[in-house]
C-alpha positions as a printed Julia matrix, in Angstrom:
55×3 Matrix{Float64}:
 -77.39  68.26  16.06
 -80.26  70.57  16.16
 -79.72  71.17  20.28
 -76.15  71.8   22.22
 -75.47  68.82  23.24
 -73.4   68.13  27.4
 -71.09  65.33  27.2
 -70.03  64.9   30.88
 -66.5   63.03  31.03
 -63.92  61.89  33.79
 -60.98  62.09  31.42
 -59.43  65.44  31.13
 -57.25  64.7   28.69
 -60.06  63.2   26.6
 -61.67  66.72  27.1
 -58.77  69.03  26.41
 -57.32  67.34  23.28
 -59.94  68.91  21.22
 -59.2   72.18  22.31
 -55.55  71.73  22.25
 -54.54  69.05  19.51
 -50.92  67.77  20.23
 -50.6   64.88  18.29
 -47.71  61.81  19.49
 -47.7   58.14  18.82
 -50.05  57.58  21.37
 -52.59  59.18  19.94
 -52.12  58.61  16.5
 -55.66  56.14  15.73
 -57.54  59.3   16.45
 -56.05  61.55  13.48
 -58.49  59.72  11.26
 -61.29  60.99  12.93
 -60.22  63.94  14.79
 -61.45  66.77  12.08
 -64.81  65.74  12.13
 -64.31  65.93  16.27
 -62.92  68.76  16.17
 -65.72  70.5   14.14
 -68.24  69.51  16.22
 -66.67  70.76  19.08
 -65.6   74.35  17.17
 -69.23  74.96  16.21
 -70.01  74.54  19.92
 -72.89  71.66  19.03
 -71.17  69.84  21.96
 -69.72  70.63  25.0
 -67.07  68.68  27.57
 -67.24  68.94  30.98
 -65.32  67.25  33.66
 -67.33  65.49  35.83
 -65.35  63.08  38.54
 -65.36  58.99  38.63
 -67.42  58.87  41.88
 -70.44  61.14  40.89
């Protein structure tokens, strides 16, 4: 991306797991894709922030 880009999300978890990657069964479909994610997110093209359900 050429501009930073806001992503506004209600999941926090969704939000921290780049930040903090603990991997578990659960999450296991997103290891294929998380470096890319995670490179994105390191070069600080995009940014997560918490925004709640109702707004």
């Amino acid at each position: 991306f050429k501009e930073n880009l806001t992503l506004f999300c209600n999941n926090q978890s969704a939000i921290n797991l780049p930040k903090n990657p603990i991997f578990c069964a659960r999450i296991k479909h997103i290891e294929v894709d998380y470096p890319f994610i995670k490179e994105i997110f390191i070069s600080e093209n995009i940014t997560a922030d918490y925004i709640h359900t109702s707004n």
